[in-house]
DNA sequence: GATAGTTTCATACAATAGTTTGAAATGCAA
DNA sequence: TTGCATTTCAAACTATTGTATGAAACTATC
């Protein structure tokens, strides 16, 4: 046992392929070919294709959350009793954006895979995602503490929108680049993070229109 | 020919199934079973599975864009020479959110399918999506005209973030509901739209911090 | 009502999927 | 070395996939 080279070769190959193509498009034979191992190795080491996917997802999710929490704790420590909301948002957005748009290719695959997993709900992953929202709860709690006077509803919506912008920026950066005619600089990772943090910060702390007045287009004028 | 009941039965059944499950998880046999038609009917009427998917996507995308453009034109007409940016954003966000979170079940499936299609990039759809960003360009142009003094980059990012929030709200409304302990009211469609419009409006028109200097929310004047 | 054209149907086909198998190869302790 | 457990391998297996086929059922025109 020990290093289990085959195991990790399969994991990284699967991650690489899943980062590019859809789950349904990647077969076990594709994975083992990329990993340079035998077909039966997957079932030997992981039991089944679904279990491979589950373990891969769990491993990467843990790594991502670890990094997020580290930044969150650092921000809370730096802020003393009163943590800045934007620092919390930065801990949420920073790691995945850096992983994905940054220079590090290895992590890019990880982030892309994670994003696909969060979107393309396939049974083995769905179970894990649905069950585990504890990491989000932790960020929600931190934001509540940082903004005690704000309505809880705004906190949750702000968090929701922050996740939205992170995800979209990772998955659809190409469309943005194309649409803007290369005007939007997707290499300046820090600027992107700050932009997301800025908008999410507004979502958290601004007064939003109540139910009554806005009205739909059809009833408008 | 005439009504072609079988054809549309297949289309709506496929839409329904694709709205719930991933593309890879839905087989032709699932579709024809749900539609109550023979297996061979798909190939007879559409040629292949991919062509069915492409036609379905094109049809729904056209319907969604038609509705968006109608609202956009109405907003531009109402605004005279100077269209309100928020009205433009409302034309972008209103239709899909109403389709998906509103009472109409039929359209809910359409919107959910569209969202999956925009995320889960499968070859037959990918080709269409990559080729056609003209509808987005139309919204970008409208926003540029409405905000001539603003930096184009902010326009594109604002549009990008608006799409992000729309998508996330459609796909992950359940998680938001759960995370907030039912505090976030996902039945109040108009309030949701206004919230998205509000935040996207900020993204469009606010000054965002450059790379080096992360600014706080309060620096906005 | 016969006929030509369209649509539906049960069924078969070839390809690919994930999984299993049992033998060969390998690593390691005695 | 021998012996035993682990790991790898080529091959086969079963199920499911999208697609193709040809006969049957239907529709409408003459």
XYZ file of C-alpha atoms (C1' of nucleotides) in Angstrom:
502
model
C 0.000 0.000 0.000
C 1.760 3.128 1.254
C 1.921 5.689 -1.566
C -0.792 4.105 -3.690
C 0.382 5.686 -6.885
C -2.404 4.152 -8.935
C -5.075 5.571 -6.670
C -3.929 9.146 -6.941
C -3.237 8.798 -10.649
C -6.858 7.853 -11.142
C -8.060 10.717 -8.974
C -6.082 13.399 -10.756
C -6.923 12.002 -14.182
C -10.608 11.935 -13.316
C -10.426 15.464 -11.980
C -8.711 16.678 -15.117
C -11.278 15.118 -17.418
C -14.252 16.161 -15.340
C -12.923 19.699 -15.312
C -13.198 19.830 -19.074
C -16.057 17.585 -20.078
C -19.448 16.801 -18.632
C -19.855 13.885 -16.247
C -21.897 11.966 -18.750
C -19.257 12.388 -21.407
C -16.378 10.933 -19.413
C -16.195 7.165 -19.236
C -14.112 5.003 -16.951
C -12.111 3.974 -19.969
C -11.272 7.605 -20.644
C -10.092 8.016 -17.084
C -7.904 4.930 -16.928
C -6.434 5.773 -20.303
C -5.459 9.235 -19.077
C -4.125 7.802 -15.843
C -2.207 5.071 -17.614
C -3.637 2.328 -15.455
C -5.752 -0.717 -16.001
C -9.508 -0.504 -16.281
C -10.116 -2.816 -13.346
C -8.042 -0.603 -11.077
C -10.944 1.765 -10.536
C -13.211 -0.890 -9.163
C -10.381 -2.417 -7.196
C -9.405 0.814 -5.464
C -12.707 2.620 -5.215
C -15.405 -0.005 -5.538
C -17.363 1.712 -8.276
C -17.444 4.725 -10.519
C -19.850 6.533 -8.223
C -17.648 5.951 -5.210
C -14.670 7.302 -7.113
C -16.631 10.427 -7.917
C -17.807 10.802 -4.344
C -14.327 10.436 -2.916
C -12.884 12.854 -5.442
C -15.510 15.434 -4.671
C -15.181 15.046 -0.928
C -11.428 15.366 -1.083
C -11.492 18.541 -3.164
C -14.339 20.086 -1.224
C -12.430 19.535 1.981
C -9.337 21.185 0.559
C -11.292 24.188 -0.694
C -13.149 24.634 2.561
C -9.985 24.300 4.560
C -8.492 27.186 2.648
C -11.627 29.267 3.002
C -11.803 28.675 6.724
C -8.166 29.534 7.174
C -8.766 32.919 5.574
C -11.930 33.382 7.561
C -10.175 32.691 10.829
C -7.347 34.999 9.887
C -9.818 37.741 9.074
C -11.648 37.251 12.334
C -8.406 37.310 14.270
C -7.246 40.458 12.504
C -10.553 42.213 13.038
C -10.642 41.546 16.738
C -14.175 41.719 18.064
C -15.574 43.331 14.949
C -14.729 41.533 11.684
C -15.099 43.474 8.494
C -17.846 41.968 6.278
C -15.723 42.408 3.200
C -12.939 40.377 4.741
C -15.395 37.543 5.258
C -16.518 37.740 1.667
C -12.910 37.776 0.573
C -12.348 34.522 2.412
C -15.289 33.045 0.558
C -14.431 34.257 -2.926
C -10.661 34.345 -2.831
C -9.748 30.648 -2.809
C -11.989 29.403 -5.641
C -11.263 32.394 -7.863
C -7.543 32.106 -7.303
C -7.645 28.364 -7.852
C -9.465 28.754 -11.091
C -8.220 31.912 -12.697
C -4.790 31.968 -11.139
C -1.598 30.625 -12.622
C -1.640 27.248 -10.899
C -2.893 24.720 -13.405
C -3.296 21.840 -10.983
C -5.672 23.766 -8.803
C -7.441 25.142 -11.800
C -8.616 21.652 -12.606
C -9.718 21.195 -9.020
C -11.764 24.358 -9.006
C -13.305 23.658 -12.375
C -14.246 20.200 -11.257
C -15.770 21.560 -8.071
C -17.785 24.073 -9.996
C -19.107 21.453 -12.338
C -19.996 19.297 -9.378
C -21.947 22.121 -7.795
C -23.919 22.614 -10.967
C -24.269 19.304 -12.721
C -26.078 17.414 -10.029
C -25.274 13.755 -10.422
C -26.548 11.352 -7.717
C -23.340 10.478 -5.851
C -22.426 14.143 -5.491
C -25.935 15.373 -4.935
C -26.146 13.411 -1.719
C -23.014 15.005 -0.349
C -23.917 18.532 -1.394
C -27.437 18.400 -0.062
C -26.313 17.033 3.240
C -23.429 19.352 3.836
C -24.142 23.037 3.946
C -22.305 23.429 7.202
C -19.461 25.367 5.599
C -21.947 27.891 4.255
C -23.596 28.125 7.633
C -20.258 29.023 9.088
C -19.917 31.948 6.711
C -23.494 32.986 7.331
C -22.822 33.026 11.070
C -19.702 35.089 10.612
C -21.598 37.614 8.534
C -24.400 37.782 11.071
C -21.926 38.546 13.784
C -20.242 41.152 11.639
C -23.536 42.806 10.770
C -25.715 42.314 13.853
C -28.022 45.189 13.019
C -28.917 43.907 9.571
C -31.888 41.778 8.656
C -30.946 38.121 8.491
C -32.697 37.801 5.166
C -30.285 40.238 3.590
C -27.371 38.239 4.933
C -28.561 35.056 3.296
C -29.348 36.725 0.018
C -25.971 38.406 0.027
C -24.259 35.099 0.595
C -26.361 33.562 -2.143
C -25.384 36.279 -4.590
C -21.741 36.048 -3.647
C -21.759 32.344 -4.488
C -23.554 33.179 -7.704
C -20.886 35.584 -8.867
C -18.081 33.253 -7.900
C -19.590 30.401 -9.824
C -20.439 32.404 -12.897
C -17.012 33.949 -13.021
C -15.419 30.533 -12.940
C -17.675 28.834 -15.444
C -18.427 31.624 -17.869
C -15.281 33.686 -17.892
C -14.823 32.865 -21.541
C -18.176 34.258 -22.509
C -17.461 37.430 -20.580
C -14.145 37.815 -22.311
C -15.737 37.301 -25.691
C -18.706 39.540 -25.003
C -16.511 42.364 -23.842
C -14.096 41.980 -26.696
C -11.244 41.253 -24.296
C -11.992 44.432 -22.399
C -12.535 42.580 -19.157
C -9.188 41.520 -17.759
C -9.588 38.022 -16.370
C -5.941 37.695 -15.478
C -6.063 40.306 -12.765
C -7.340 37.903 -10.156
C -7.237 40.308 -7.243
C -9.268 42.888 -9.089
C -11.913 40.288 -9.863
C -12.103 39.236 -6.252
C -12.427 42.832 -5.143
C -15.190 43.402 -7.638
C -17.147 40.423 -6.387
C -16.551 41.439 -2.791
C -17.693 44.945 -3.528
C -20.953 43.900 -5.136
C -21.682 41.206 -2.582
C -20.938 43.690 0.155
C -23.564 45.982 -1.284
C -26.053 43.112 -1.425
C -25.412 42.463 2.237
C -25.770 45.927 3.537
C -28.047 47.895 1.252
C -31.730 48.514 1.624
C -33.631 46.542 -0.957
C -37.031 47.347 -2.339
C -39.889 45.746 -0.432
C -42.600 43.593 -1.929
C -45.298 46.108 -2.634
C -44.270 48.793 -5.054
C -41.909 47.527 -7.754
C -44.557 45.711 -9.782
C -44.093 43.606 -12.858
C -43.696 44.993 -16.312
C -47.161 43.990 -17.314
C -48.820 46.022 -14.590
C -46.456 48.850 -15.140
C -48.045 52.030 -16.375
C -48.810 16.163 -40.285
C -50.751 19.166 -39.047
C -50.695 19.199 -35.254
C -47.899 16.649 -34.869
C -48.977 15.635 -31.421
C -46.166 13.134 -31.053
C -43.518 15.707 -31.806
C -44.593 18.138 -29.148
C -45.227 15.336 -26.666
C -41.608 14.310 -27.062
C -40.390 17.888 -26.714
C -42.292 18.623 -23.518
C -41.420 15.262 -22.014
C -37.755 15.801 -22.774
C -37.904 19.289 -21.343
C -39.548 18.028 -18.179
C -36.953 15.320 -17.633
C -33.987 17.512 -18.500
C -35.286 20.097 -16.064
C -34.948 17.622 -13.240
C -32.107 15.315 -14.105
C -28.742 15.742 -15.766
C -28.427 15.250 -19.515
C -26.390 12.128 -19.069
C -28.977 10.614 -16.791
C -31.889 10.907 -19.179
C -32.139 8.269 -21.881
C -34.300 8.266 -24.966
C -36.289 5.472 -23.412
C -37.049 7.654 -20.410
C -38.282 10.378 -22.706
C -40.517 8.236 -24.874
C -41.921 6.547 -21.785
C -42.845 9.904 -20.297
C -44.254 11.077 -23.602
C -46.210 7.877 -24.136
C -44.845 7.350 -27.614
C -42.776 4.754 -29.359
C -39.013 4.702 -29.102
C -38.511 5.041 -32.822
C -40.590 8.203 -32.902
C -37.642 10.298 -31.763
C -35.455 9.312 -34.648
C -38.352 9.552 -37.035
C -39.295 13.085 -36.052
C -35.970 14.574 -35.073
C -33.313 12.432 -36.706
C -31.268 11.820 -33.608
C -31.071 12.492 -29.901
C -28.693 15.378 -30.402
C -30.953 17.004 -32.939
C -33.866 16.678 -30.546
C -31.845 18.422 -27.876
C -30.733 21.141 -30.238
C -34.237 21.832 -31.464
C -35.599 21.867 -27.926
C -32.953 24.291 -26.784
C -33.336 26.560 -29.759
C -37.083 26.678 -29.355
C -36.966 27.569 -25.685
C -34.130 30.033 -26.065
C -36.085 31.817 -28.748
C -39.147 32.035 -26.537
C -37.174 33.351 -23.583
C -35.324 35.917 -25.639
C -38.520 37.045 -27.307
C -39.997 37.803 -23.911
C -36.873 39.571 -22.734
C -36.697 41.710 -25.839
C -40.355 42.628 -25.565
C -39.751 43.963 -22.073
C -36.589 45.691 -23.181
C -38.344 47.435 -26.010
C -41.187 48.428 -23.713
C -38.713 49.862 -21.238
C -36.883 51.793 -23.942
C -40.131 53.144 -25.288
C -41.302 54.181 -21.833
C -38.016 55.861 -21.022
C -37.909 57.933 -24.132
C -34.385 58.997 -24.953
C -32.984 57.995 -21.581
C -33.818 54.458 -20.496
C -33.462 53.631 -16.849
C -30.707 51.014 -16.293
C -32.826 49.213 -13.748
C -35.597 48.785 -16.286
C -33.134 47.112 -18.618
C -31.995 44.773 -15.888
C -35.608 44.038 -15.078
C -36.176 42.954 -18.668
C -33.213 40.622 -18.348
C -34.071 39.076 -14.997
C -37.846 39.191 -15.008
C -38.725 36.531 -17.583
C -36.496 33.689 -16.391
C -37.222 34.306 -12.725
C -40.935 34.484 -13.321
C -40.803 31.389 -15.510
C -38.988 29.450 -12.892
C -40.256 30.617 -9.556
C -43.698 31.726 -10.640
C -46.876 29.683 -10.490
C -46.759 28.416 -14.064
C -45.479 24.870 -13.999
C -45.012 24.491 -17.733
C -42.689 27.412 -17.949
C -40.873 26.374 -14.831
C -39.651 23.304 -16.654
C -38.610 25.459 -19.590
C -36.552 27.786 -17.440
C -34.958 24.977 -15.498
C -34.045 23.236 -18.703
C -32.578 26.422 -20.092
C -30.508 26.943 -17.012
C -29.151 23.441 -17.148
C -28.366 23.901 -20.802
C -26.425 27.048 -20.076
C -24.352 25.257 -17.484
C -24.014 21.638 -18.449
C -22.213 22.056 -21.710
C -23.089 19.134 -23.934
C -21.902 19.240 -27.572
C -25.155 19.880 -29.474
C -26.031 22.787 -27.188
C -22.509 24.076 -26.812
C -22.365 24.876 -30.489
C -25.510 26.972 -30.317
C -24.563 28.781 -27.123
C -21.056 29.655 -28.225
C -22.242 30.954 -31.516
C -25.118 33.045 -30.252
C -24.373 35.735 -27.748
C -26.197 38.303 -29.807
C -29.034 38.581 -27.314
C -26.550 39.468 -24.593
C -24.908 41.969 -26.846
C -28.259 43.638 -27.290
C -28.597 44.084 -23.547
C -25.038 45.286 -23.280
C -25.712 47.895 -25.935
C -28.841 49.061 -24.185
C -26.941 49.464 -20.944
C -24.149 51.341 -22.640
C -26.630 53.763 -24.088
C -28.307 54.165 -20.726
C -25.005 54.755 -18.959
C -22.833 56.539 -21.523
C -20.542 58.040 -18.931
C -19.644 54.742 -17.325
C -16.671 52.579 -18.133
C -17.599 49.808 -20.545
C -15.822 47.270 -18.377
C -18.240 47.946 -15.538
C -21.162 47.423 -17.900
C -19.951 43.988 -18.926
C -19.169 42.936 -15.401
C -22.548 44.142 -14.245
C -24.245 42.150 -16.941
C -22.129 39.157 -16.034
C -23.113 39.425 -12.389
C -26.773 39.892 -13.235
C -26.728 36.634 -15.184
C -24.933 35.012 -12.284
C -27.613 35.939 -9.786
C -30.419 34.917 -12.092
C -28.869 31.549 -12.673
C -28.033 30.865 -9.063
C -31.482 31.860 -7.922
C -33.058 29.442 -10.359
C -30.790 26.500 -9.708
C -30.038 26.851 -6.028
C -33.197 28.312 -4.591
C -33.653 25.195 -2.522
C -30.309 25.546 -0.861
C -31.020 29.165 -0.055
C -34.339 28.218 1.451
C -32.743 25.524 3.547
C -29.776 27.630 4.598
C -31.989 30.469 5.710
C -34.403 28.198 7.506
C -37.245 29.327 5.252
C -36.515 32.939 6.096
C -35.967 33.838 2.466
C -39.314 34.028 0.704
C -38.903 32.459 -2.704
C -42.564 32.826 -3.580
C -42.439 36.600 -3.722
C -41.168 36.682 -7.262
C -41.302 40.441 -7.675
C -39.257 41.027 -4.564
C -36.612 38.619 -5.808
C -36.420 40.346 -9.154
C -36.083 43.732 -7.474
C -33.333 42.419 -5.273
C -31.370 41.139 -8.232
C -31.978 44.371 -10.123
C -30.848 46.387 -7.156
C -27.587 44.535 -6.724
C -26.852 44.346 -10.432
C -27.610 48.041 -10.682
C -24.974 48.701 -8.074
C -22.490 46.544 -9.950
C -23.134 48.600 -13.060
C -22.782 52.020 -11.623
C -20.488 51.860 -8.625
C -16.830 52.614 -8.490
C -14.933 49.411 -7.977
C -11.610 49.167 -6.291
C -8.527 48.627 -8.444
C -6.083 45.852 -7.817
C -4.067 47.224 -4.975
C -6.546 49.089 -2.865
C -9.489 47.203 -1.504
C -12.033 49.823 -0.568
C -14.945 49.533 1.795
C -18.576 49.712 0.825
C -18.931 53.066 2.480
C -16.557 54.762 0.034
C -19.385 54.941 -2.431
C -20.709 58.425 -2.735
C -63.290 1.517 -51.101
C -58.805 1.123 -53.101
C -54.379 3.398 -52.918
C -50.431 6.330 -51.863
C -48.219 8.600 -48.217
C -47.468 9.204 -43.539
C -46.899 7.737 -38.982
C -46.524 4.183 -35.383
C -44.972 0.026 -33.593
C -42.276 -4.112 -31.892
C -38.012 -5.687 -32.499
C -33.194 -6.119 -33.680
C -28.621 -4.162 -34.055
C -24.065 -2.489 -33.008
C -21.612 0.115 -29.765
C -20.427 1.421 -25.328
C -21.138 1.536 -20.476
C -19.712 -0.243 -15.689
C -18.468 -4.321 -13.540
C -16.468 -8.954 -12.679
C -13.170 -12.615 -13.144
C -9.213 -15.403 -12.574
C -4.641 -15.632 -13.727
C -0.149 -13.194 -13.782
C 2.885 -10.026 -11.576
C 4.630 -7.773 -7.662
C 6.053 -6.743 -2.888
C 7.400 -8.195 1.527
C 8.083 -11.120 5.736
C 9.974 -15.320 7.497
C 14.453 -19.013 -1.339
C 9.466 -19.942 0.080
C 4.967 -18.335 1.133
C 1.330 -15.120 1.450
C -1.036 -10.931 0.556
C -1.537 -7.186 -2.451
C -1.880 -5.241 -6.815
C -2.164 -5.372 -11.915
C -3.719 -7.125 -16.108
C -6.348 -8.822 -20.336
C -10.482 -10.491 -21.249
C -15.264 -11.475 -20.744
C -19.832 -10.353 -19.006
C -24.217 -8.060 -18.524
C -26.934 -4.111 -19.088
C -28.044 -0.062 -21.416
C -27.410 3.166 -24.862
C -28.731 5.415 -29.529
C -30.104 3.906 -33.928
C -32.088 1.164 -37.860
C -35.557 -1.906 -39.886
C -39.637 -3.559 -41.892
C -44.229 -4.585 -41.069
C -48.602 -2.755 -39.361
C -51.832 1.033 -38.630
C -53.490 5.095 -39.876
C -54.980 9.279 -42.996
C -56.552 11.376 -46.810
C -57.235 11.677 -51.848
C -59.086 9.887 -55.772
